[in-house]
mmCIF file of C-alpha atoms in Angstrom:
data_model
loop_
_atom_site.group_PDB
_atom_site.id
_atom_site.type_symbol
_atom_site.label_atom_id
_atom_site.label_comp_id
_atom_site.label_asym_id
_atom_site.label_seq_id
_atom_site.Cartn_x
_atom_site.Cartn_y
_atom_site.Cartn_z
ATOM 1 C CA MET E 1 31.007 13.721 -19.721
ATOM 2 C CA PRO E 2 30.126 14.405 -16.186
ATOM 3 C CA LYS E 3 29.287 18.647 -15.811
ATOM 4 C CA LEU E 4 32.184 20.363 -14.000
ATOM 5 C CA HIS E 5 31.224 22.939 -11.955
ATOM 6 C CA ALA E 6 33.804 25.565 -13.466
ATOM 7 C CA GLN E 7 32.805 24.524 -16.888
ATOM 8 C CA VAL E 8 28.899 25.089 -16.004
ATOM 9 C CA ASN E 9 29.577 28.364 -14.048
ATOM 10 C CA GLN E 10 31.568 29.515 -17.153
ATOM 11 C CA THR E 11 28.706 28.819 -19.483
ATOM 12 C CA GLN E 12 26.193 30.361 -16.959
ATOM 13 C CA GLN E 13 28.227 33.786 -16.677
ATOM 14 C CA MET E 14 28.703 33.746 -20.528
ATOM 15 C CA VAL E 15 24.553 33.675 -20.569
ATOM 16 C CA ILE E 16 24.328 36.392 -18.260
ATOM 17 C CA GLN E 17 26.744 38.707 -19.820
ATOM 18 C CA PHE E 18 24.918 38.035 -23.062
ATOM 19 C CA LEU E 19 21.407 38.761 -21.934
ATOM 20 C CA ASP E 20 22.868 42.060 -20.146
ATOM 21 C CA THR E 21 24.498 42.927 -23.630
ATOM 22 C CA LEU E 22 21.140 42.514 -25.582
ATOM 23 C CA GLN E 23 19.217 44.132 -22.717
ATOM 24 C CA LYS E 24 21.165 47.004 -22.885
ATOM 25 C CA ASN E 25 22.550 47.472 -26.183
ATOM 26 C CA ALA E 26 20.323 45.887 -28.824
ATOM 27 C CA TYR E 27 18.229 48.217 -30.845
ATOM 28 C CA MET E 28 15.084 46.555 -30.553
ATOM 29 C CA GLY E 29 16.274 45.273 -26.736
ATOM 30 C CA LYS E 30 14.037 47.735 -24.829
ATOM 31 C CA SER E 31 10.993 46.388 -26.135
ATOM 32 C CA MET E 32 11.450 42.931 -25.090
ATOM 33 C CA GLN E 33 9.748 41.378 -21.970
ATOM 34 C CA TRP E 34 12.990 40.629 -20.079
ATOM 35 C CA ASP E 35 11.560 39.764 -16.721
ATOM 36 C CA SER E 36 10.058 36.375 -18.458
ATOM 37 C CA ILE E 37 12.884 36.198 -21.434
ATOM 38 C CA ARG E 38 15.741 36.158 -18.770
ATOM 39 C CA PRO E 39 14.628 33.456 -16.586
ATOM 40 C CA ALA E 40 13.175 31.244 -19.376
ATOM 41 C CA PHE E 41 17.010 31.451 -21.568
ATOM 42 C CA ILE E 42 18.346 30.703 -18.315
ATOM 43 C CA ALA E 43 16.670 27.921 -17.656
ATOM 44 C CA GLU E 44 16.829 26.497 -21.196
ATOM 45 C CA THR E 45 20.800 26.847 -21.339
ATOM 46 C CA ARG E 46 21.322 25.208 -18.012
ATOM 47 C CA HIS E 47 22.287 22.547 -18.854
ATOM 48 C CA ILE E 48 25.032 23.519 -21.205
ATOM 49 C CA ASN E 49 28.652 22.496 -20.067
ATOM 50 C CA GLU E 50 30.728 23.835 -22.948
ATOM 51 C CA VAL E 51 30.549 27.677 -24.275
ATOM 52 C CA ASN E 52 30.649 26.577 -27.732
ATOM 53 C CA GLN E 53 27.339 24.516 -27.288
ATOM 54 C CA LEU E 54 25.632 28.157 -26.621
ATOM 55 C CA LYS E 55 26.078 29.601 -30.189
ATOM 56 C CA PRO E 56 22.297 28.306 -31.481
ATOM 57 C CA TYR E 57 21.048 29.507 -28.608
ATOM 58 C CA PHE E 58 22.227 32.599 -28.553
ATOM 59 C CA GLU E 59 21.423 32.963 -32.374
ATOM 60 C CA LYS E 60 17.909 31.914 -31.697
ATOM 61 C CA LEU E 61 17.291 34.503 -29.191
ATOM 62 C CA LEU E 62 18.821 37.043 -31.256
ATOM 63 C CA LYS E 63 16.409 36.073 -34.053
ATOM 64 C CA THR E 64 13.272 37.085 -31.365
ATOM 65 C CA LEU E 65 14.580 40.728 -31.537
ATOM 66 C CA LYS E 66 13.816 41.045 -35.331
ATOM 67 C CA ASP E 67 15.590 44.409 -35.440
ATOM 68 C CA GLY E 68 18.094 43.451 -38.468
ATOM 69 C CA HIS E 69 20.771 45.332 -36.320
ATOM 70 C CA SER E 70 21.792 42.753 -33.939
ATOM 71 C CA SER E 71 24.214 40.258 -34.808
ATOM 72 C CA LEU E 72 26.196 37.412 -33.559
ATOM 73 C CA PHE E 73 30.029 37.035 -33.739
ATOM 74 C CA PHE E 74 30.929 33.900 -31.887
ATOM 75 C CA GLU E 75 34.642 32.710 -31.680
ATOM 76 C CA GLU E 76 34.854 29.103 -30.854
ATOM 77 C CA THR E 77 37.165 28.117 -28.100
ATOM 78 C CA GLY E 78 39.548 25.266 -28.806
ATOM 79 C CA GLN E 79 39.890 25.419 -32.604
ATOM 80 C CA ASP E 80 43.221 25.193 -34.193
ATOM 81 C CA LYS E 81 41.921 27.270 -36.838
ATOM 82 C CA GLU E 82 42.507 31.021 -37.123
ATOM 83 C CA SER E 83 40.186 33.259 -35.660
ATOM 84 C CA GLU E 84 37.872 35.826 -37.298
ATOM 85 C CA GLN E 85 39.576 38.622 -35.539
ATOM 86 C CA ASP E 86 42.926 37.919 -36.456
ATOM 87 C CA GLN E 87 41.693 37.361 -40.067
ATOM 88 C CA PHE E 88 40.053 40.755 -39.848
ATOM 89 C CA GLU E 89 43.466 42.381 -38.677
ATOM 90 C CA LYS E 90 45.561 40.825 -41.416
ATOM 91 C CA MET E 91 43.077 42.062 -43.820
ATOM 92 C CA ALA E 92 43.037 45.429 -42.684
ATOM 93 C CA VAL E 93 46.662 45.923 -43.642
ATOM 94 C CA MET E 94 46.746 43.729 -46.582
ATOM 95 C CA THR E 95 47.280 45.735 -50.228
ATOM 96 C CA ASP E 96 45.326 44.986 -52.713
ATOM 97 C CA LYS E 97 48.428 43.308 -54.562
ATOM 98 C CA GLU E 98 48.682 41.131 -51.636
ATOM 99 C CA ALA E 99 45.252 40.016 -51.802
ATOM 100 C CA GLY E 100 45.824 39.682 -55.770
ATOM 101 C CA ILE E 101 43.356 42.391 -56.729
ATOM 102 C CA PRO E 102 44.275 44.247 -59.904
ATOM 103 C CA PRO E 103 45.047 47.750 -59.188
ATOM 104 C CA LYS E 104 42.679 50.379 -59.203
ATOM 105 C CA ASN E 105 42.575 53.253 -61.981
ATOM 106 C CA PHE E 106 41.417 56.283 -60.081
ATOM 107 C CA GLN E 107 40.810 59.747 -61.901
ATOM 108 C CA HIS E 108 40.525 62.735 -60.027
ATOM 109 C CA TYR E 109 40.918 66.427 -61.294
ATOM 110 C CA MET E 110 39.514 69.677 -60.593
ATOM 111 C CA ILE E 111 36.414 71.328 -61.995
ATOM 112 C CA ASN E 112 36.502 75.177 -62.622
ATOM 113 C CA SER E 113 39.057 75.299 -60.106
ATOM 114 C CA LYS E 114 36.727 74.915 -57.728
ATOM 115 C CA TYR E 115 35.138 71.368 -57.488
ATOM 116 C CA ALA E 116 37.136 68.121 -57.097
ATOM 117 C CA TYR E 117 36.034 65.290 -59.071
ATOM 118 C CA ILE E 118 37.367 61.743 -58.152
ATOM 119 C CA ASN E 119 36.137 58.554 -59.840
ATOM 120 C CA VAL E 120 36.613 55.514 -57.888
ATOM 121 C CA PRO E 121 36.545 52.502 -59.906
ATOM 122 C CA PRO E 122 34.123 49.893 -58.149
#
């Protein structure tokens, strides 16, 4: 399949945005040598013509940070499956009963009319 200019341009834009985000926001981003990492990463991903193909490159670069805080939530395009964001939004409003979880047995009372005791089950 020949590379279409619009596809390549879109992937290159995403690579630049990814690098900008890491450099600005990654916990260990300030300790990285971005002057050498950026051009090398751009060159390494230059041949990519579909956004979905960028995921392994992004994950590889994240591992080099070695900070344990940075992570990748990559939503692949062109998929018929429900997006991860849509799943999170549904779970946020789902009750325990809807999720098939048994009701929780909370216990709460005051001790010496001064301290609140709340037993939250696991």
